[in-house]
Coordinates of C-alpha atoms in Angstrom, one line a residue:
M87 CA -63.7 -3.9 51.3
Q88 CA -60.3 -4.8 52.5
H89 CA -60.2 -7.3 55.3
G90 CA -59.5 -5.9 58.7
R91 CA -60.1 -2.2 58.1
R92 CA -62.9 -0.4 59.9
R93 CA -66.3 0.2 58.2
V94 CA -67.5 3.7 57.5
A95 CA -71.1 4.7 58.0
I96 CA -72.8 7.9 56.7
T97 CA -75.0 9.2 59.5
G98 CA -75.6 12.8 58.6
I99 CA -76.0 14.9 55.4
G100 CA -75.9 18.7 55.0
L101 CA -76.8 20.3 51.7
V102 CA -77.1 23.8 50.4
T103 CA -77.7 23.9 46.6
P104 CA -79.7 25.7 43.9
L105 CA -82.4 23.1 44.5
G106 CA -82.9 24.0 48.2
V107 CA -81.5 23.8 51.7
G108 CA -81.4 20.4 53.5
V109 CA -82.0 16.8 52.4
E110 CA -85.7 16.9 51.9
D111 CA -85.9 20.1 49.8
N112 CA -83.1 18.8 47.5
W113 CA -84.6 15.2 47.3
A114 CA -88.0 16.5 46.3
K115 CA -86.5 18.4 43.4
L116 CA -84.2 15.7 42.3
V117 CA -86.9 13.0 42.0
T118 CA -89.3 15.3 40.2
G119 CA -86.6 16.4 37.7
S120 CA -86.7 20.0 38.7
S121 CA -84.0 22.5 37.7
G122 CA -82.4 25.0 40.1
I123 CA -80.9 27.1 37.3
G124 CA -82.0 30.7 36.6
P125 CA -80.9 34.2 35.6
I126 CA -78.1 35.5 37.7
T127 CA -79.3 37.9 40.5
Q128 CA -76.1 38.4 42.5
F129 CA -74.6 40.9 40.1
D130 CA -75.5 42.6 36.8
S131 CA -74.6 40.0 34.1
T132 CA -75.7 42.1 31.1
D133 CA -72.2 42.2 29.5
F134 CA -71.4 38.5 30.2
P135 CA -71.9 35.8 27.6
A136 CA -73.4 33.6 30.3
K137 CA -76.2 35.2 32.2
I138 CA -77.5 32.2 34.1
A139 CA -76.3 30.2 37.1
G140 CA -77.4 27.9 39.9
E141 CA -77.7 30.3 42.9
A142 CA -78.5 29.0 46.4
R143 CA -81.5 31.4 46.6
D144 CA -83.2 29.7 49.6
F145 CA -80.0 30.0 51.8
D146 CA -80.4 32.3 54.8
P147 CA -77.1 32.4 56.7
L148 CA -78.8 33.9 59.7
R149 CA -80.3 30.5 60.5
W150 CA -76.8 29.5 61.6
L151 CA -74.8 32.7 62.1
E152 CA -75.1 36.0 64.0
K153 CA -75.3 39.0 61.8
R154 CA -72.0 40.3 63.1
E155 CA -70.3 37.1 62.0
L156 CA -71.2 37.4 58.3
R157 CA -68.5 40.0 57.6
Q158 CA -65.9 37.7 59.0
M159 CA -66.3 35.0 56.4
D160 CA -67.0 34.6 52.7
R161 CA -70.2 33.0 51.5
F162 CA -68.4 29.7 50.8
I163 CA -67.6 29.4 54.5
Q164 CA -71.2 30.3 55.5
F165 CA -72.4 27.4 53.3
A166 CA -69.9 25.0 55.0
I167 CA -71.0 26.0 58.5
A168 CA -74.6 25.4 57.6
G169 CA -73.9 22.1 55.9
A170 CA -71.9 20.8 58.9
A171 CA -74.6 21.9 61.3
M172 CA -77.3 20.0 59.3
A173 CA -75.1 16.9 59.1
F174 CA -74.5 17.0 62.9
E175 CA -78.2 17.5 63.6
Q176 CA -79.2 14.5 61.4
S177 CA -76.6 12.3 63.0
G178 CA -77.7 13.0 66.5
L179 CA -74.2 13.8 67.6
T180 CA -74.9 17.4 68.5
G181 CA -74.6 17.5 72.3
E182 CA -71.2 18.2 73.9
G183 CA -70.3 15.6 76.5
E184 CA -72.9 13.1 75.5
A185 CA -72.0 9.5 76.3
D186 CA -72.2 8.4 72.7
R187 CA -70.2 11.3 71.3
P188 CA -66.5 10.5 70.9
P189 CA -63.8 12.6 72.6
P190 CA -63.0 15.8 70.6
E191 CA -59.6 14.4 69.7
R192 CA -61.3 11.5 67.9
M193 CA -63.4 13.8 65.6
G194 CA -62.1 15.8 62.6
V195 CA -63.1 17.7 59.5
Y196 CA -62.0 17.6 55.9
V197 CA -64.0 20.3 54.0
G198 CA -62.4 21.9 51.0
A199 CA -63.2 24.3 48.1
G200 CA -62.0 24.7 44.6
L201 CA -61.5 28.4 44.6
G202 CA -62.2 29.8 48.1
G203 CA -63.3 33.4 48.8
V204 CA -63.5 34.7 45.3
V205 CA -66.4 37.1 46.1
T206 CA -64.6 38.7 49.0
I207 CA -61.3 39.0 47.1
E208 CA -63.1 40.7 44.2
Q209 CA -65.0 43.1 46.5
S210 CA -61.9 43.9 48.5
I211 CA -59.8 44.7 45.5
L212 CA -62.5 47.2 44.4
A213 CA -62.6 48.7 47.9
L214 CA -58.8 49.0 48.0
A215 CA -58.8 50.9 44.7
E216 CA -61.6 53.2 45.9
K217 CA -60.7 53.8 49.6
G218 CA -57.0 52.9 49.9
P219 CA -55.3 50.3 52.2
R220 CA -56.4 51.8 55.5
R221 CA -60.1 51.8 54.9
G222 CA -60.5 49.4 52.0
I223 CA -59.3 46.2 53.5
S224 CA -61.1 44.4 56.4
P225 CA -59.1 42.9 59.2
Y226 CA -61.1 39.8 58.5
F227 CA -60.0 39.7 54.9
V228 CA -57.5 36.8 55.1
P229 CA -59.6 34.5 57.4
A230 CA -62.6 35.3 55.2
I231 CA -61.1 34.0 52.0
I232 CA -58.6 31.2 52.8
V233 CA -59.9 27.7 51.9
N234 CA -59.0 26.0 55.2
L235 CA -61.2 28.4 57.2
A236 CA -64.2 26.3 56.0
A237 CA -62.8 23.4 58.0
G238 CA -61.4 25.7 60.6
Q239 CA -64.7 27.4 61.4
I240 CA -66.5 24.0 61.6
S241 CA -63.8 22.6 63.9
I242 CA -64.1 25.6 66.3
R243 CA -67.9 25.5 66.3
H244 CA -68.2 21.8 67.0
N245 CA -65.0 21.3 69.1
L246 CA -63.4 18.9 66.7
K247 CA -59.8 18.5 67.8
G248 CA -58.8 15.7 65.4
P249 CA -57.4 16.4 61.9
S250 CA -58.6 19.5 60.1
L251 CA -57.7 19.8 56.4
S252 CA -59.1 21.5 53.3
H253 CA -58.3 19.6 50.1
V254 CA -58.2 21.8 47.0
S255 CA -58.5 19.7 43.8
A256 CA -60.9 21.7 41.6
C257 CA -64.1 19.8 40.8
A258 CA -62.9 16.7 42.6
T259 CA -62.4 18.5 46.0
G260 CA -65.6 17.2 47.7
A261 CA -65.0 13.6 46.7
H262 CA -61.3 13.7 47.7
S263 CA -62.3 15.1 51.1
I264 CA -64.8 12.3 51.7
G265 CA -62.5 9.6 50.5
E266 CA -59.6 10.8 52.6
A267 CA -61.8 11.2 55.7
A268 CA -63.1 7.7 55.2
R269 CA -59.5 6.4 55.1
A270 CA -58.7 8.2 58.4
I271 CA -61.7 6.3 60.0
Q272 CA -60.7 3.0 58.4
R273 CA -57.2 3.3 59.7
G274 CA -58.5 3.9 63.3
E275 CA -57.1 7.5 63.5
V276 CA -60.5 9.0 64.2
D277 CA -64.1 7.9 64.8
V278 CA -66.1 10.7 63.3
M279 CA -65.4 13.0 60.4
I280 CA -67.2 15.9 58.8
A281 CA -66.3 15.8 55.1
G282 CA -67.2 17.4 51.8
G283 CA -66.9 20.5 49.7
T284 CA -68.2 24.0 49.5
E285 CA -68.1 26.8 46.8
A286 CA -69.4 30.3 46.1
T287 CA -68.1 31.7 42.8
V288 CA -71.2 33.2 41.3
S289 CA -69.5 36.6 40.9
P290 CA -68.2 38.7 38.0
I291 CA -64.7 37.3 38.2
G292 CA -66.0 33.7 38.7
V293 CA -68.5 33.8 35.8
G294 CA -66.2 35.9 33.7
G295 CA -63.2 33.5 34.1
F296 CA -65.2 30.5 33.0
C297 CA -66.7 32.6 30.2
A298 CA -63.3 33.5 29.0
A299 CA -62.4 29.8 28.9
R300 CA -65.6 29.2 26.8
A301 CA -66.7 26.6 29.4
L302 CA -70.2 27.9 30.3
S303 CA -73.5 27.4 28.6
T304 CA -74.9 30.5 26.9
R305 CA -78.5 29.2 26.7
N306 CA -79.6 32.3 28.5
D307 CA -83.2 32.3 27.3
E308 CA -83.8 28.8 28.6
P309 CA -82.0 28.5 31.9
T310 CA -83.7 25.4 33.2
R311 CA -82.8 23.6 29.9
A312 CA -79.2 24.9 29.7
S313 CA -77.5 22.0 31.6
R314 CA -78.0 19.0 29.3
P315 CA -75.3 16.4 29.7
F316 CA -74.8 13.7 27.1
T317 CA -76.8 15.6 24.4
K318 CA -75.8 16.8 21.0
S319 CA -76.9 20.3 21.8
R320 CA -74.9 20.7 25.0
D321 CA -72.8 23.9 25.0
G322 CA -71.1 24.1 28.3
F323 CA -71.7 23.7 32.0
V324 CA -73.8 26.0 34.3
L325 CA -71.9 27.5 37.2
S326 CA -73.5 26.8 40.6
E327 CA -72.8 27.4 44.3
G328 CA -73.5 25.6 47.6
C329 CA -72.1 22.8 49.7
G330 CA -72.4 19.0 50.2
V331 CA -71.2 17.7 53.5
L332 CA -71.4 14.2 55.0
L333 CA -70.9 13.0 58.6
L334 CA -68.9 9.8 58.5
E335 CA -68.7 7.6 61.5
E336 CA -67.1 4.3 62.4
W337 CA -69.8 1.6 61.8
G338 CA -69.6 -0.2 65.1
R339 CA -69.9 3.1 67.0
A340 CA -72.8 4.2 64.9
T341 CA -74.7 1.0 65.3
A342 CA -73.9 0.8 69.1
R343 CA -75.6 4.1 69.7
G344 CA -78.6 3.3 67.6
A345 CA -77.8 5.8 64.8
R346 CA -79.9 5.8 61.7
I347 CA -77.3 4.8 59.0
L348 CA -77.9 6.4 55.6
G349 CA -75.3 4.4 53.7
E350 CA -71.8 3.0 53.8
L351 CA -68.7 4.2 52.1
V352 CA -66.9 1.1 50.9
G353 CA -64.5 2.2 48.1
Y354 CA -62.4 5.2 47.1
A355 CA -59.7 5.8 44.6
L356 CA -57.8 8.8 43.2
N357 CA -55.3 9.3 40.4
S358 CA -54.3 11.8 37.6
D359 CA -54.6 11.9 33.9
A360 CA -51.2 13.7 33.6
H361 CA -52.5 15.1 30.3
H362 CA -53.7 18.8 30.2
I363 CA -54.5 21.7 32.6
T364 CA -58.2 21.7 31.8
A365 CA -59.1 18.8 29.4
P366 CA -59.3 15.2 30.3
S367 CA -57.3 12.6 28.5
P368 CA -59.3 12.0 25.2
D369 CA -59.3 8.2 25.6
G370 CA -60.7 8.5 29.2
A371 CA -57.9 6.3 30.5
G372 CA -57.4 8.1 33.8
A373 CA -61.1 8.2 34.6
R374 CA -61.4 4.5 33.7
R375 CA -58.5 3.5 35.8
C376 CA -59.8 5.5 38.7
M377 CA -63.2 3.7 38.6
E378 CA -61.4 0.3 38.3
M379 CA -59.3 1.2 41.4
A380 CA -62.3 2.2 43.4
L381 CA -64.1 -1.1 42.6
A382 CA -60.9 -2.9 43.6
D383 CA -60.8 -0.9 46.9
A384 CA -64.4 -1.9 47.5
G385 CA -63.7 -5.6 46.6
L386 CA -66.5 -5.5 44.0
A387 CA -66.9 -6.8 40.4
P388 CA -68.2 -4.3 37.9
E389 CA -71.6 -6.0 37.6
Q390 CA -72.3 -5.4 41.3
I391 CA -72.6 -1.6 40.7
G392 CA -76.2 -0.7 40.1
Y393 CA -75.9 3.1 39.6
V394 CA -73.3 5.6 38.6
N395 CA -73.6 9.3 39.3
A396 CA -71.6 10.7 36.5
H397 CA -69.4 13.8 36.5
G398 CA -71.5 14.7 33.5
T399 CA -70.8 18.4 33.1
S400 CA -72.7 19.1 29.9
T401 CA -69.4 19.7 28.0
I402 CA -67.4 17.8 25.4
A403 CA -66.0 15.7 28.3
D404 CA -69.3 13.8 28.6
A405 CA -68.3 11.6 25.6
I406 CA -64.9 10.9 27.2
E407 CA -66.6 9.9 30.5
T408 CA -68.9 7.6 28.6
R409 CA -65.9 5.9 27.0
A410 CA -64.3 5.6 30.4
I411 CA -67.4 4.0 31.9
R412 CA -67.6 1.5 29.0
G413 CA -63.9 0.7 29.6
A414 CA -64.3 0.2 33.3
F415 CA -67.6 -1.8 33.2
G416 CA -67.3 -3.7 30.0
E417 CA -70.5 -5.5 29.0
H418 CA -72.2 -4.4 32.2
A419 CA -72.2 -0.8 30.9
D420 CA -75.1 -1.6 28.6
K421 CA -77.3 -2.4 31.6
L422 CA -75.9 0.2 34.0
P423 CA -78.1 3.3 34.9
V424 CA -75.9 6.4 34.7
S425 CA -77.2 9.9 35.4
S426 CA -75.8 13.4 35.8
T427 CA -77.7 15.3 38.4
K428 CA -75.8 18.4 37.3
S429 CA -78.6 18.6 34.7
M430 CA -80.7 19.9 37.6
H431 CA -78.3 21.6 40.1
G432 CA -75.6 22.7 37.8
H433 CA -71.9 22.4 38.5
L434 CA -70.9 23.2 42.1
L435 CA -67.2 22.9 41.4
G436 CA -65.4 22.1 44.7
A437 CA -68.7 21.2 46.3
A438 CA -69.9 18.9 43.4
G439 CA -68.4 15.7 44.8
G440 CA -69.8 16.2 48.2
L441 CA -73.3 16.8 46.9
E442 CA -73.2 14.0 44.4
A443 CA -72.0 11.5 47.0
A444 CA -74.9 12.5 49.2
I445 CA -77.3 12.0 46.3
C446 CA -75.9 8.5 45.8
A447 CA -76.5 7.7 49.5
L448 CA -80.1 9.0 49.2
A449 CA -80.7 7.1 46.0
L450 CA -79.6 3.8 47.6
Q451 CA -81.6 4.5 50.8
R452 CA -84.8 5.5 49.1
G453 CA -84.8 3.2 46.1
V454 CA -85.0 6.0 43.4
L455 CA -82.4 6.9 40.8
P456 CA -82.5 10.6 39.9
P457 CA -82.7 11.4 36.2
T458 CA -80.6 13.3 33.7
I459 CA -83.1 16.0 32.7
N460 CA -83.1 17.8 29.3
H461 CA -82.0 14.6 27.6
E462 CA -83.9 15.3 24.4
D463 CA -81.3 14.8 21.6
P464 CA -78.8 12.1 22.6
D465 CA -75.2 12.4 21.4
P466 CA -74.4 9.2 19.4
E467 CA -71.0 9.2 21.2
C468 CA -72.9 9.1 24.5
D469 CA -74.7 5.8 24.3
L470 CA -75.4 4.6 27.9
D471 CA -78.6 4.5 29.9
Y472 CA -78.7 8.0 31.3
V473 CA -82.0 7.6 33.2
P474 CA -83.4 10.2 30.8
N475 CA -85.8 12.9 32.0
T476 CA -87.7 10.9 34.6
A477 CA -86.5 9.4 38.0
R478 CA -86.6 5.6 38.2
E479 CA -87.8 3.5 41.1
V480 CA -85.3 0.7 41.5
R481 CA -83.4 -0.6 44.5
V482 CA -79.7 -1.2 44.0
E483 CA -77.1 -2.1 46.5
Y484 CA -74.0 -0.3 45.3
A485 CA -73.4 3.1 43.6
L486 CA -70.4 4.8 42.2
S487 CA -69.8 8.6 42.1
N488 CA -67.4 10.2 39.7
S489 CA -65.6 13.5 40.2
F490 CA -62.9 14.8 37.8
G491 CA -61.2 18.2 38.0
F492 CA -58.9 20.6 36.2
G493 CA -55.3 19.5 36.2
G494 CA -56.4 15.9 35.4
T495 CA -57.3 15.0 39.0
N496 CA -59.8 12.2 39.4
A497 CA -61.7 10.8 42.4
C498 CA -64.3 8.0 42.6
L499 CA -66.4 6.9 45.6
V500 CA -68.3 3.6 46.0
L501 CA -71.3 3.6 48.3
R502 CA -73.4 0.7 49.6
S503 CA -77.0 0.7 50.8
A504 CA -77.4 0.3 54.5
E505 CA -80.7 -1.5 54.0

């Protein structure tokens, strides 16, 4: 960590995923190697090549929202509101006017999405065609779909008058949001930030778009075995939905109020492959350089990292990420546990980085590394220790989380155990 900059504590986590709602539901599934993937229920997928997805089936928006509010916002915003509320509750910073709560101007929110209100856009276009412009379009259409209303709704509900931004960087969105929020705290601009990603694209156009790009697994008869990163038989990623949100807090403030610190964010880097609109650079140079930059930002040597949560999408890019990890970690790569939790929860697109950073914090806190399930037929090009099939009890001090997105955008986060 650079000398003189403020430290960043994680004091709250909010999760909505195909594995469950909240930290404990998700952690119980992660450590038992359970899958949240199943047949699509949100629309008729009969004519689609991919008929499976990771749906947030346990999510009930009425726990956090009034029924009348639901029509004002797309599902991705509902996830974000729930995630922020859970993170605030865990942090203990829920009460307005409390002595240990910073002024509203010192609190902000960076929560983004990769695609935004896809479901609402799709439904509104159909309604427009059927009913015409007067009856087919809701007055809430625009605020329901635009990406920054995830952050906007959170800021309004929690009276956060500091910076409010929604980063949009495909599958690196959540990680970029967390990294940039941490930098705002380090620079002294704010004391508390809600940060992460949210996504809800399990819809005909969302699934159909990725099917057209031949990006999704079509292992429809075995949904729980479809996401299989680093294997020879992997055939695409599994589209999922949900959110991963962290509450970040200046370390001194958090310790002074007696907060339970879940982890520390100590390193962050971002860069670009500058190679292709969807494919990573084949030599993994961009991802490798991003990991090296994140380690440098944290002031760490490669051998100090004890766990990597890989981007690991269950696509051809898994071999490229493996090469990048070998390049960044050198000889230490042979001893470094690396797992892709997407094998269990699928790919949450813009929410993936937020969820996976949360998983890293929990792994460090609880001394358990989550597995890569379905690792039955290793790809010879993927030759690292992927914590295959079974969680591993081991305490490590530092973890790194990788997030890479379309357009060649990369983000890496380094977390430290608070123990």
